[in-house]
C-alpha atoms as a printed R data frame, in Angstrom:
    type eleno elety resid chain resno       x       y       z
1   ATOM     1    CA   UNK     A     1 -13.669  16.487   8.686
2   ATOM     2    CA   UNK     A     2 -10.639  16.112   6.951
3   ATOM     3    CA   UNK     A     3  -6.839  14.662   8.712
4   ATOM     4    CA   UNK     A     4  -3.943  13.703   7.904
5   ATOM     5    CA   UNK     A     5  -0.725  12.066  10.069
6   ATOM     6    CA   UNK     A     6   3.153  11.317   9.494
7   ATOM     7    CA   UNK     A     7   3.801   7.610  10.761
8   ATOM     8    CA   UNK     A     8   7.508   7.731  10.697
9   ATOM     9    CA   UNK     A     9   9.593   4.215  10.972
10  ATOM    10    CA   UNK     A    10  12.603   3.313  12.925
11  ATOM    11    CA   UNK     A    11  14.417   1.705  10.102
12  ATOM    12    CA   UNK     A    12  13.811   1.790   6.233
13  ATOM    13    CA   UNK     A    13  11.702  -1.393   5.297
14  ATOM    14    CA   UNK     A    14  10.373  -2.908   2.305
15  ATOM    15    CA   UNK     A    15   8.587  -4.915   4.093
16  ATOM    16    CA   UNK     A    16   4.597  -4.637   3.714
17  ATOM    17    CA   UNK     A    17   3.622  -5.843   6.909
18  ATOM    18    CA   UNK     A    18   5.117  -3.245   8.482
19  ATOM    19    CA   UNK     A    19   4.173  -0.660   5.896
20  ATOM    20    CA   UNK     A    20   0.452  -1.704   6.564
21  ATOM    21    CA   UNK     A    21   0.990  -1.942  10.272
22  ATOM    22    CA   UNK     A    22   2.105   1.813  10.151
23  ATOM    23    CA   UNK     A    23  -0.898   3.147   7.847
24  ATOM    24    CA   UNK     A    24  -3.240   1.456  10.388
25  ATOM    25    CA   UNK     A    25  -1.459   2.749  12.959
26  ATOM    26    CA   UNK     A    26  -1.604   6.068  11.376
27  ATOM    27    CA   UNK     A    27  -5.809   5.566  10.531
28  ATOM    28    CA   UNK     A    28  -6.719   4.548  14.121
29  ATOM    29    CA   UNK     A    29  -4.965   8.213  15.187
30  ATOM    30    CA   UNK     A    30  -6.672  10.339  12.880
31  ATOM    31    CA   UNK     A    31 -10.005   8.043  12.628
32  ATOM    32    CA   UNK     A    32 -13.157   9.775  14.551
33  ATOM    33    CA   UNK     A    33 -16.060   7.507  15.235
34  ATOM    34    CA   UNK     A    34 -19.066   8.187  13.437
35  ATOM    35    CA   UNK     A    35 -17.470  10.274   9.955
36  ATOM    36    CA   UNK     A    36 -17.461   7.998   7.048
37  ATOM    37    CA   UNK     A    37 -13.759   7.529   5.338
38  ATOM    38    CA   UNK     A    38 -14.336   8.595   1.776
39  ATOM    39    CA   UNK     A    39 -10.416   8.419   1.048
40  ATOM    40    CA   UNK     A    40  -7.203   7.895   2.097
41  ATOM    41    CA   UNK     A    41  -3.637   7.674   0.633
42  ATOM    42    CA   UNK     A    42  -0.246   6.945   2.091
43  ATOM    43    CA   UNK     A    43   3.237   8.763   0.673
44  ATOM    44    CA   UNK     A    44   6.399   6.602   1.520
45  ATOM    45    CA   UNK     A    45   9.361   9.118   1.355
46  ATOM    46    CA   UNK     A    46  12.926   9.527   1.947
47  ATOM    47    CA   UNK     A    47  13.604   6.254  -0.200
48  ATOM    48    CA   UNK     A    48  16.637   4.742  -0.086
49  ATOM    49    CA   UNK     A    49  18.411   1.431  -1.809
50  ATOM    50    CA   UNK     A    50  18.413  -1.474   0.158
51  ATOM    51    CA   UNK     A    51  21.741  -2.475  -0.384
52  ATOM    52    CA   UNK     A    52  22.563   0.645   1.661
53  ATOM    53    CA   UNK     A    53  24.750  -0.750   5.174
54  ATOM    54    CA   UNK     A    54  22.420   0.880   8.011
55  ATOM    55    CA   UNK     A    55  23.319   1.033  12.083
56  ATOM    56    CA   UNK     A    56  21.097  -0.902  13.803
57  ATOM    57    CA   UNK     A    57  19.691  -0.022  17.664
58  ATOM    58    CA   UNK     A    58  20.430  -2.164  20.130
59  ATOM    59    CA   UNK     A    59  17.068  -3.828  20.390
60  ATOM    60    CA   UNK     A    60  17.225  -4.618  16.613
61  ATOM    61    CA   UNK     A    61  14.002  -6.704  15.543
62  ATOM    62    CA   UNK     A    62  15.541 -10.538  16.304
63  ATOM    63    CA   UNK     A    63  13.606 -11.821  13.236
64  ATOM    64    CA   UNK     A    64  16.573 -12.343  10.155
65  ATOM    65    CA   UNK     A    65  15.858  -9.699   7.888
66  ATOM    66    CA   UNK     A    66  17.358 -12.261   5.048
67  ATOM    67    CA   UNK     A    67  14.344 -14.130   6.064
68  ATOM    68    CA   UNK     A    68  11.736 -10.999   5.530
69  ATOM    69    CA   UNK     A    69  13.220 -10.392   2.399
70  ATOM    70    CA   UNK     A    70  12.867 -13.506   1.158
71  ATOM    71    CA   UNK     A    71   8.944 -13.824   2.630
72  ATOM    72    CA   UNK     A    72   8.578 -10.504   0.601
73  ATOM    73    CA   UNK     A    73  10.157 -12.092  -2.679
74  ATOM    74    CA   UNK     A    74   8.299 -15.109  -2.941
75  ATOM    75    CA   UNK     A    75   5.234 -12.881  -2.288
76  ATOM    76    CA   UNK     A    76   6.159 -10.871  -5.455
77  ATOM    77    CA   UNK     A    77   6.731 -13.821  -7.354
78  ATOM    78    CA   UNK     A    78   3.717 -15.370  -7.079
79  ATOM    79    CA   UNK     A    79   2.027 -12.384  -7.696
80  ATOM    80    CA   UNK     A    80   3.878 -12.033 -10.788
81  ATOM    81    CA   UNK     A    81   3.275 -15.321 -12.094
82  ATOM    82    CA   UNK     A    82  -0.006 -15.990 -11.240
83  ATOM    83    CA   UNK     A    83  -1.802 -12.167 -11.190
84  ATOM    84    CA   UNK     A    84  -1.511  -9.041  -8.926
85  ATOM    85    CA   UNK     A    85  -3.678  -9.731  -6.029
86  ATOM    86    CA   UNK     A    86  -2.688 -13.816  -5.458
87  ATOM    87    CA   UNK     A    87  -0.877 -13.172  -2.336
88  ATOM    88    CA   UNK     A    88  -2.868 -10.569  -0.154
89  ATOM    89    CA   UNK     A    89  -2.848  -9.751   3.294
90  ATOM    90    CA   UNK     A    90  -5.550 -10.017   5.462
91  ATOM    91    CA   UNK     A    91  -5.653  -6.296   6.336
92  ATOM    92    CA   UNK     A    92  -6.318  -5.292   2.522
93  ATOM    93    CA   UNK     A    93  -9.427  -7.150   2.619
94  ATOM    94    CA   UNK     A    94 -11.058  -9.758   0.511
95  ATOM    95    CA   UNK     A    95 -13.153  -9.752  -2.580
96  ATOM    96    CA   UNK     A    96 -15.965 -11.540  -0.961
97  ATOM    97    CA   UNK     A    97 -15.998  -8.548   2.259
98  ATOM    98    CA   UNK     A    98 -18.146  -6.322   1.760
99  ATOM    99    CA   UNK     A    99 -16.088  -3.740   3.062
100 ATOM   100    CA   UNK     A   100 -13.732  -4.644   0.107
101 ATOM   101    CA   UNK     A   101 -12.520  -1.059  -1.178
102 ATOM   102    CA   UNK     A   102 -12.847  -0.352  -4.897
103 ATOM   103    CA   UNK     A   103 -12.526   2.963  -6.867
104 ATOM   104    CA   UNK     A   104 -15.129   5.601  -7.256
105 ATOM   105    CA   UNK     A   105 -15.341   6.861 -10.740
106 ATOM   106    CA   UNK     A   106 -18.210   8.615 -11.134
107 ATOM   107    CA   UNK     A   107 -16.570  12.149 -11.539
108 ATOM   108    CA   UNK     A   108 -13.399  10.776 -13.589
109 ATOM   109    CA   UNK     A   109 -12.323  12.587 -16.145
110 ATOM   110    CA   UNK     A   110 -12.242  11.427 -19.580
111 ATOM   111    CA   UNK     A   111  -8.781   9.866 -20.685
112 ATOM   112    CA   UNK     A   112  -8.715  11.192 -24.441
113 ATOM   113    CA   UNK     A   113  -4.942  11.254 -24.401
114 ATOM   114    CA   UNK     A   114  -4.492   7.754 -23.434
115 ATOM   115    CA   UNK     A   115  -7.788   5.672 -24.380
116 ATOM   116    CA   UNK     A   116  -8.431   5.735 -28.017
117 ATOM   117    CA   UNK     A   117 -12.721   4.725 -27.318
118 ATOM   118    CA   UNK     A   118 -12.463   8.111 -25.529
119 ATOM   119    CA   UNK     A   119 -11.473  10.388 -27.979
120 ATOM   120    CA   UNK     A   120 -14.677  12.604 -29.034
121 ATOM   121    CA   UNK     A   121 -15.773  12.643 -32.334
122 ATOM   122    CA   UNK     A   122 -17.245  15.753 -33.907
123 ATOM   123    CA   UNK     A   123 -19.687  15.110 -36.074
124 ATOM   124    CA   UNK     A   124 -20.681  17.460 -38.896
């Protein structure tokens, strides 16, 4: 079983609470009880600048969007000053959960053009 879904959004965001709201959204749709979820990826497009002026509907979130940017800067400064991975969100998981996603490299190819220990040597 293989799926996939387009979660379109209201409004551009750079916000990642709503980005991961939307790719759950999008997972619960397309999930089927029962099939194991070997991978899954999510493709933002039609990126635009944020300093773009944008209509807003009339039941605009009420939240200050000065105040989500700012939540989402200091969130990308700490994580740039103290490590990627300081500031997570629940939803992401934890290193102690044992549901904690991590790659799968069993069937990676080798990276001779970019990893020097990988380069074969012949010898004669």
């Amino acid at each position: 079983y293989n799926s996939s879904i387009t979660v379109p959004l209201v409004r551009p965001v750079s916000d990642t609470r709503i980005l991961l709201a939307a790719a759950l959204q999008g997972l619960k749709t397309i999930y089927k009880p029962g099939c194991d979820l070997i991978k899954a990826g999510v493709i933002l497009m039609d990126l635009t600048s944020s300093r773009i002026e944008r209509q807003a509907e009339l039941n605009f979130d009420t939240v200050d969007t000065d105040d989500k940017d700012k939540l989402m800067q200091t969130i990308d400064r700490l994580n740039g000053r103290f490590g990627r991975g300081t500031v997570t969100f629940g939803s992401t998981g934890l290193d102690h959960d044992k549901r904690q996603w991590s790659m799968n490299q069993q069937n990676r190819s080798p990276g001779y053009t970019t990893i020097l220990k990988e380069i074969p040597i012949a010898l004669a």
